[in-house]
mmCIF file of C-alpha atoms in Angstrom:
data_model
loop_
_atom_site.group_PDB
_atom_site.id
_atom_site.type_symbol
_atom_site.label_atom_id
_atom_site.label_comp_id
_atom_site.label_asym_id
_atom_site.label_seq_id
_atom_site.Cartn_x
_atom_site.Cartn_y
_atom_site.Cartn_z
ATOM 1 C CA MET A 1 112.094 59.843 13.457
ATOM 2 C CA THR A 2 110.031 61.513 11.703
ATOM 3 C CA ALA A 3 111.955 61.928 8.807
ATOM 4 C CA TRP A 4 112.475 58.707 8.237
ATOM 5 C CA LEU A 5 108.735 57.696 8.565
ATOM 6 C CA ASP A 6 108.251 60.440 5.727
ATOM 7 C CA GLY A 7 111.158 58.640 3.778
ATOM 8 C CA LEU A 8 109.540 55.412 4.275
ATOM 9 C CA SER A 9 106.024 56.349 3.680
ATOM 10 C CA TRP A 10 107.619 58.320 -0.121
ATOM 11 C CA PHE A 11 109.057 54.695 -0.866
ATOM 12 C CA CYS A 12 105.641 52.989 -0.050
ATOM 13 C CA LEU A 13 103.408 55.431 -2.328
ATOM 14 C CA VAL A 14 106.047 54.959 -4.966
ATOM 15 C CA ALA A 15 106.396 51.378 -5.208
ATOM 16 C CA GLY A 16 102.844 51.260 -5.039
ATOM 17 C CA GLY A 17 102.140 53.299 -7.441
ATOM 18 C CA PHE A 18 104.850 51.153 -9.377
ATOM 19 C CA PHE A 19 102.536 48.178 -9.341
ATOM 20 C CA CYS A 20 99.865 49.739 -10.427
ATOM 21 C CA ILE A 21 101.171 50.461 -13.472
ATOM 22 C CA VAL A 22 102.703 47.186 -14.054
ATOM 23 C CA GLY A 23 99.711 45.947 -13.425
ATOM 24 C CA ALA A 24 97.721 48.197 -16.139
ATOM 25 C CA VAL A 25 100.690 47.398 -18.613
ATOM 26 C CA GLY A 26 100.167 43.554 -17.478
ATOM 27 C CA LEU A 27 96.556 44.356 -18.254
ATOM 28 C CA ILE A 28 96.992 45.616 -21.836
ATOM 29 C CA ARG A 29 100.006 43.639 -23.016
ATOM 30 C CA MET A 30 98.969 39.918 -22.141
ATOM 31 C CA PRO A 31 98.015 37.558 -24.789
ATOM 32 C CA ASP A 32 94.695 35.948 -22.959
ATOM 33 C CA PHE A 33 91.822 37.117 -20.455
ATOM 34 C CA TYR A 34 92.997 34.608 -17.601
ATOM 35 C CA THR A 35 96.720 36.312 -17.643
ATOM 36 C CA ARG A 36 95.425 39.379 -17.859
ATOM 37 C CA MET A 37 93.232 38.599 -14.722
ATOM 38 C CA HIS A 38 96.428 37.746 -13.134
ATOM 39 C CA ALA A 39 98.172 40.890 -13.815
ATOM 40 C CA ALA A 40 95.206 42.966 -13.212
ATOM 41 C CA SER A 41 95.221 41.174 -9.318
ATOM 42 C CA LEU A 42 98.628 42.381 -8.969
ATOM 43 C CA THR A 43 97.263 46.030 -8.810
ATOM 44 C CA ASP A 44 94.406 44.917 -6.357
ATOM 45 C CA THR A 45 96.920 43.823 -4.079
ATOM 46 C CA GLY A 46 100.354 44.671 -4.593
ATOM 47 C CA GLY A 47 99.450 48.156 -5.238
ATOM 48 C CA ALA A 48 96.650 48.791 -2.690
ATOM 49 C CA ALA A 49 98.289 47.358 0.185
ATOM 50 C CA LEU A 50 101.463 49.397 -0.551
ATOM 51 C CA ILE A 51 99.548 52.676 -1.121
ATOM 52 C CA ILE A 52 97.723 52.105 2.060
ATOM 53 C CA ALA A 53 100.687 51.235 3.985
ATOM 54 C CA GLY A 54 102.131 54.351 2.527
ATOM 55 C CA LEU A 55 99.314 56.692 3.856
ATOM 56 C CA LEU A 56 98.886 54.804 7.048
ATOM 57 C CA LEU A 57 102.931 55.648 7.883
ATOM 58 C CA GLN A 58 102.007 59.309 7.096
ATOM 59 C CA GLY A 59 100.062 59.070 10.691
ATOM 60 C CA GLY A 60 96.706 60.859 10.431
ATOM 61 C CA LEU A 61 94.339 62.835 12.122
ATOM 62 C CA THR A 62 92.266 61.258 14.602
ATOM 63 C CA LEU A 63 90.325 58.232 12.757
ATOM 64 C CA ALA A 64 92.090 58.046 9.495
ATOM 65 C CA PRO A 65 94.116 54.977 10.360
ATOM 66 C CA VAL A 66 91.561 52.998 11.196
ATOM 67 C CA LYS A 67 89.280 53.834 8.221
ATOM 68 C CA LEU A 68 92.570 52.968 6.169
ATOM 69 C CA LEU A 69 92.545 49.716 7.592
ATOM 70 C CA ALA A 70 89.047 48.827 7.133
ATOM 71 C CA ILE A 71 89.388 50.290 3.360
ATOM 72 C CA PHE A 72 92.489 47.448 2.983
ATOM 73 C CA LEU A 73 91.162 44.644 5.099
ATOM 74 C CA PHE A 74 87.720 45.209 2.478
ATOM 75 C CA LEU A 75 89.367 44.903 -0.491
ATOM 76 C CA PHE A 76 91.729 42.114 1.074
ATOM 77 C CA LEU A 77 88.498 39.942 1.425
ATOM 78 C CA THR A 78 86.792 41.206 -1.395
ATOM 79 C CA SER A 79 88.899 41.389 -4.886
ATOM 80 C CA PRO A 80 89.920 38.006 -4.691
ATOM 81 C CA THR A 81 86.342 37.345 -4.548
ATOM 82 C CA ALA A 82 85.537 39.033 -7.529
ATOM 83 C CA SER A 83 88.220 37.744 -9.380
ATOM 84 C CA TYR A 84 87.141 34.236 -8.971
ATOM 85 C CA ALA A 85 83.556 35.385 -9.689
ATOM 86 C CA LEU A 86 85.202 36.625 -13.114
ATOM 87 C CA ALA A 87 87.098 33.365 -13.764
ATOM 88 C CA ASN A 88 84.349 31.135 -13.000
ATOM 89 C CA ALA A 89 81.694 32.751 -14.922
ATOM 90 C CA ALA A 90 84.227 33.342 -17.722
ATOM 91 C CA LEU A 91 85.177 29.187 -17.770
ATOM 92 C CA LEU A 92 81.404 28.394 -17.420
ATOM 93 C CA SER A 93 80.680 30.676 -20.655
ATOM 94 C CA GLY A 94 82.910 28.500 -22.440
ATOM 95 C CA LEU A 95 86.184 30.758 -22.749
ATOM 96 C CA LYS A 96 89.068 28.624 -22.721
ATOM 97 C CA PRO A 97 92.366 29.472 -21.946
ATOM 98 C CA LYS A 98 94.900 30.262 -24.819
ATOM 99 C CA CYS A 99 97.449 27.241 -25.487
ATOM 100 C CA ARG A 100 98.175 27.550 -29.148
ATOM 101 C CA ASN A 101 99.564 29.996 -31.379
ATOM 102 C CA GLU A 102 97.796 31.616 -34.327
ATOM 103 C CA THR A 103 99.526 29.239 -36.828
ATOM 104 C CA GLY A 104 98.039 26.178 -34.389
ATOM 105 C CA GLU A 105 101.307 24.874 -32.638
ATOM 106 C CA ALA A 106 100.981 24.522 -29.169
ATOM 107 C CA LEU A 107 102.585 27.448 -27.039
ATOM 108 C CA PRO A 108 105.326 26.303 -24.960
ATOM 109 C CA ASP A 109 104.887 24.799 -21.281
ATOM 110 C CA ALA A 110 100.940 25.222 -22.226
ATOM 111 C CA THR A 111 98.803 22.402 -20.574
ATOM 112 C CA PRO A 112 95.931 21.009 -22.564
ATOM 113 C CA PRO A 113 92.710 23.194 -22.761
ATOM 114 C CA LEU A 114 90.699 22.169 -19.396
ATOM 115 C CA MET A 115 87.303 21.217 -21.374
ATOM 116 C CA SER A 116 88.958 18.636 -24.229
ATOM 117 C CA LYS A 117 90.548 15.627 -23.740
ATOM 118 C CA ARG A 118 93.138 15.877 -26.152
ATOM 119 C CA PRO A 119 96.618 14.344 -25.293
ATOM 120 C CA PRO A 120 99.426 16.712 -24.989
ATOM 121 C CA ALA A 121 101.832 17.129 -28.183
ATOM 122 C CA PRO A 122 104.386 14.409 -28.573
ATOM 123 C CA LYS A 123 107.815 15.109 -27.706
ATOM 124 C CA PRO A 124 110.197 15.847 -30.767
ATOM 125 C CA GLN A 125 113.150 12.508 -30.324
ATOM 126 C CA PRO A 126 116.210 13.129 -32.129
ATOM 127 C CA ASP A 127 117.764 9.758 -34.362
ATOM 128 C CA GLU A 128 114.787 7.940 -33.488
ATOM 129 C CA LYS A 129 115.728 4.955 -35.453
ATOM 130 C CA GLN A 130 119.495 4.334 -34.365
ATOM 131 C CA ALA A 131 118.447 4.759 -30.496
ATOM 132 C CA LYS A 132 115.292 2.421 -30.528
ATOM 133 C CA PRO A 133 116.634 -1.191 -30.491
ATOM 134 C CA ALA A 134 119.482 -0.400 -28.397
ATOM 135 C CA ALA A 135 116.743 1.205 -25.997
ATOM 136 C CA LYS A 136 114.864 -2.051 -26.207
ATOM 137 C CA LYS A 137 117.875 -4.440 -25.626
ATOM 138 C CA LYS A 138 118.632 -2.398 -22.614
ATOM 139 C CA ALA A 139 115.127 -2.257 -21.575
ATOM 140 C CA ALA A 140 114.789 -6.374 -21.646
ATOM 141 C CA SER A 141 118.039 -7.251 -20.205
ATOM 142 C CA LYS A 142 117.015 -4.661 -17.082
ATOM 143 C CA THR A 143 113.501 -6.594 -16.666
ATOM 144 C CA ALA A 144 115.240 -9.640 -16.679
ATOM 145 C CA ALA A 145 117.490 -8.745 -14.070
ATOM 146 C CA LYS A 146 114.902 -7.426 -11.686
ATOM 147 C CA LYS A 147 112.542 -10.117 -11.779
ATOM 148 C CA THR A 148 112.534 -12.840 -8.912
ATOM 149 C CA PRO A 149 114.861 -16.254 -9.287
ATOM 150 C CA ALA A 150 111.014 -17.908 -9.854
ATOM 151 C CA LYS A 151 110.412 -16.126 -12.806
ATOM 152 C CA LYS A 152 113.872 -15.752 -14.158
ATOM 153 C CA PRO A 153 113.361 -19.023 -16.554
ATOM 154 C CA ALA A 154 110.340 -17.009 -18.109
ATOM 155 C CA ALA A 155 112.458 -13.840 -18.551
ATOM 156 C CA LYS A 156 115.612 -15.768 -19.983
ATOM 157 C CA LYS A 157 112.977 -17.817 -22.521
ATOM 158 C CA LYS A 158 111.859 -14.266 -23.461
ATOM 159 C CA ALA A 159 115.098 -12.263 -23.706
ATOM 160 C CA ALA A 160 116.221 -15.636 -25.738
ATOM 161 C CA LYS A 161 113.198 -14.885 -28.205
ATOM 162 C CA LYS A 162 113.676 -11.477 -28.649
ATOM 163 C CA SER A 163 117.398 -11.703 -29.678
ATOM 164 C CA MET B 1 104.593 63.032 -2.848
ATOM 165 C CA PHE B 2 101.141 62.351 -2.837
ATOM 166 C CA ALA B 3 101.233 63.988 -6.209
ATOM 167 C CA ALA B 4 103.489 61.155 -7.959
ATOM 168 C CA ALA B 5 101.257 58.545 -6.116
ATOM 169 C CA THR B 6 98.110 60.332 -7.757
ATOM 170 C CA LEU B 7 99.831 60.888 -11.285
ATOM 171 C CA ALA B 8 100.680 56.727 -11.047
ATOM 172 C CA LEU B 9 97.185 55.960 -10.249
ATOM 173 C CA LEU B 10 95.707 58.227 -13.198
ATOM 174 C CA VAL B 11 98.472 56.233 -15.519
ATOM 175 C CA THR B 12 96.756 53.144 -14.194
ATOM 176 C CA LEU B 13 92.993 54.630 -15.016
ATOM 177 C CA ALA B 14 94.073 55.621 -18.607
ATOM 178 C CA LEU B 15 95.830 52.034 -19.499
ATOM 179 C CA THR B 16 92.826 50.202 -17.691
ATOM 180 C CA LEU B 17 90.185 52.385 -19.609
ATOM 181 C CA VAL B 18 91.853 51.517 -22.895
ATOM 182 C CA ARG B 19 91.547 47.886 -21.973
ATOM 183 C CA ALA B 20 88.109 48.423 -21.360
ATOM 184 C CA GLY B 21 87.476 49.845 -24.865
ATOM 185 C CA LEU B 22 89.547 47.231 -26.641
ATOM 186 C CA GLY B 23 88.665 44.116 -24.419
ATOM 187 C CA PRO B 24 87.443 41.217 -27.224
ATOM 188 C CA THR B 25 85.182 39.655 -24.546
ATOM 189 C CA VAL B 26 82.798 41.198 -22.311
ATOM 190 C CA PHE B 27 85.070 39.261 -19.318
ATOM 191 C CA ASP B 28 87.968 41.582 -20.463
ATOM 192 C CA ARG B 29 85.637 44.940 -19.723
ATOM 193 C CA ALA B 30 84.372 43.459 -16.552
ATOM 194 C CA GLN B 31 87.667 42.995 -14.726
ATOM 195 C CA ALA B 32 88.725 46.576 -16.108
ATOM 196 C CA ALA B 33 85.767 47.963 -14.404
ATOM 197 C CA ASN B 34 86.620 45.935 -11.059
ATOM 198 C CA THR B 35 89.895 47.441 -11.738
ATOM 199 C CA ILE B 36 89.057 51.194 -12.026
ATOM 200 C CA GLY B 37 86.466 50.219 -9.286
ATOM 201 C CA THR B 38 89.883 49.524 -6.834
ATOM 202 C CA VAL B 39 92.044 52.297 -8.270
ATOM 203 C CA ALA B 40 89.223 54.921 -7.614
ATOM 204 C CA MET B 41 89.512 53.851 -4.037
ATOM 205 C CA LEU B 42 92.909 54.137 -3.687
ATOM 206 C CA LEU B 43 92.770 57.478 -5.503
ATOM 207 C CA LEU B 44 90.159 58.619 -3.140
ATOM 208 C CA ALA B 45 92.393 57.816 -0.084
ATOM 209 C CA VAL B 46 95.341 59.566 -1.960
ATOM 210 C CA LEU B 47 93.230 62.954 -2.854
ATOM 211 C CA GLY B 48 92.254 63.072 0.593
ATOM 212 C CA PHE B 49 95.297 63.116 2.310
ATOM 213 C CA LEU B 50 96.486 65.499 -0.381
ATOM 214 C CA ASN B 51 93.451 68.019 0.814
ATOM 215 C CA GLY B 52 93.683 67.343 4.048
ATOM 216 C CA ARG B 53 89.946 65.903 4.132
ATOM 217 C CA PRO B 54 89.271 62.915 6.200
ATOM 218 C CA GLU B 55 85.751 62.926 4.861
ATOM 219 C CA PHE B 56 87.122 60.944 1.374
ATOM 220 C CA LEU B 57 88.090 57.895 3.304
ATOM 221 C CA ASP B 58 84.394 57.215 3.940
ATOM 222 C CA LEU B 59 83.764 57.407 0.425
ATOM 223 C CA ALA B 60 86.572 55.472 -0.464
ATOM 224 C CA ILE B 61 84.941 52.729 1.657
ATOM 225 C CA VAL B 62 81.122 53.167 0.230
ATOM 226 C CA TYR B 63 82.598 52.918 -3.193
ATOM 227 C CA GLY B 64 84.315 49.960 -2.610
ATOM 228 C CA LEU B 65 81.023 47.993 -1.545
ATOM 229 C CA LEU B 66 79.368 49.470 -4.647
ATOM 230 C CA ASN B 67 82.778 48.211 -6.732
ATOM 231 C CA VAL B 68 82.207 44.223 -5.611
ATOM 232 C CA ILE B 69 78.646 44.521 -5.804
ATOM 233 C CA GLY B 70 78.317 45.766 -8.951
ATOM 234 C CA THR B 71 80.422 43.372 -10.549
ATOM 235 C CA ILE B 72 78.757 40.422 -9.028
ATOM 236 C CA ALA B 73 75.445 41.752 -10.250
ATOM 237 C CA VAL B 74 77.017 41.896 -13.682
ATOM 238 C CA LEU B 75 78.565 38.470 -13.697
ATOM 239 C CA LYS B 76 75.156 37.008 -12.558
ATOM 240 C CA TYR B 77 73.236 38.968 -15.333
ATOM 241 C CA PHE B 78 75.882 37.683 -17.896
ATOM 242 C CA ARG B 79 75.120 34.230 -16.469
ATOM 243 C CA ARG B 80 71.436 34.300 -16.270
ATOM 244 C CA GLY B 81 70.101 36.695 -18.413
ATOM 245 C CA ASP B 82 68.417 38.246 -15.465
ATOM 246 C CA LEU B 83 68.774 39.939 -12.306
ATOM 247 C CA GLY B 84 67.049 37.678 -10.284
ATOM 248 C CA ASP B 85 63.640 36.437 -9.399
ATOM 249 C CA SER B 86 60.704 37.354 -12.065
ATOM 250 C CA GLY B 87 57.561 36.492 -12.612
ATOM 251 C CA GLN B 88 56.431 36.802 -8.787
ATOM 252 C CA GLN B 89 52.732 37.263 -9.895
ATOM 253 C CA ASP B 90 52.791 34.013 -11.404
ATOM 254 C CA GLU B 91 53.672 32.088 -8.459
ATOM 255 C CA GLU B 92 51.137 34.091 -6.184
ATOM 256 C CA THR B 93 48.374 32.578 -8.499
ATOM 257 C CA ALA B 94 49.741 29.437 -9.003
ATOM 258 C CA SER B 95 49.903 28.608 -4.919
#
């Protein structure tokens, strides 16, 4: 039983250390402040939870597990608050999330910046000239078919005008 | 096993210090300071178990409190330019 508990505690401690290192590497490698903050939160939650779980499983002296739980509860309540305060302060100071490369092209899967009302980049369309008239004819016939019988003569007139 | 966790936490601390030195914006450095505080709490807990002294856990709790209050105070200073009320004497003479 104690060997099994020791093994589980070892695993939790090593996994916690791994999460902490991954979070720190993310802090260095990520391109933007907001992504770095997301990486750092990994250390604060995953790393802390696993390390404290590993220490809890060690069993302790009389009051140690209670204090460990207090530490974890405190971290659980305050580190998201601190992260939110950081993000809020950064955003209100005008630090915009990075949505464009150094060359100026939009990064893939990037949403437009929060503070500006610029529309998103247009999607590239292959063979625009050949596709468009066929698409228009298809759309006109579809709308004509969908409309109610009362509106049919108007739609038929429109379709006759277009073709 | 505690030695492995201690080594991992020390590596994390070193990498976060690099970001605290590099970070182009001031918020990067504030984030790194917050993370260093959290890692210091974990390091205190692990070292307490390593040495067989339960008093280190109290130090970890106190440092956690200092860390979060310090981070929010620093952010308030960045936002407002000062840390709270200033010019209390003016209020007294005005009223």
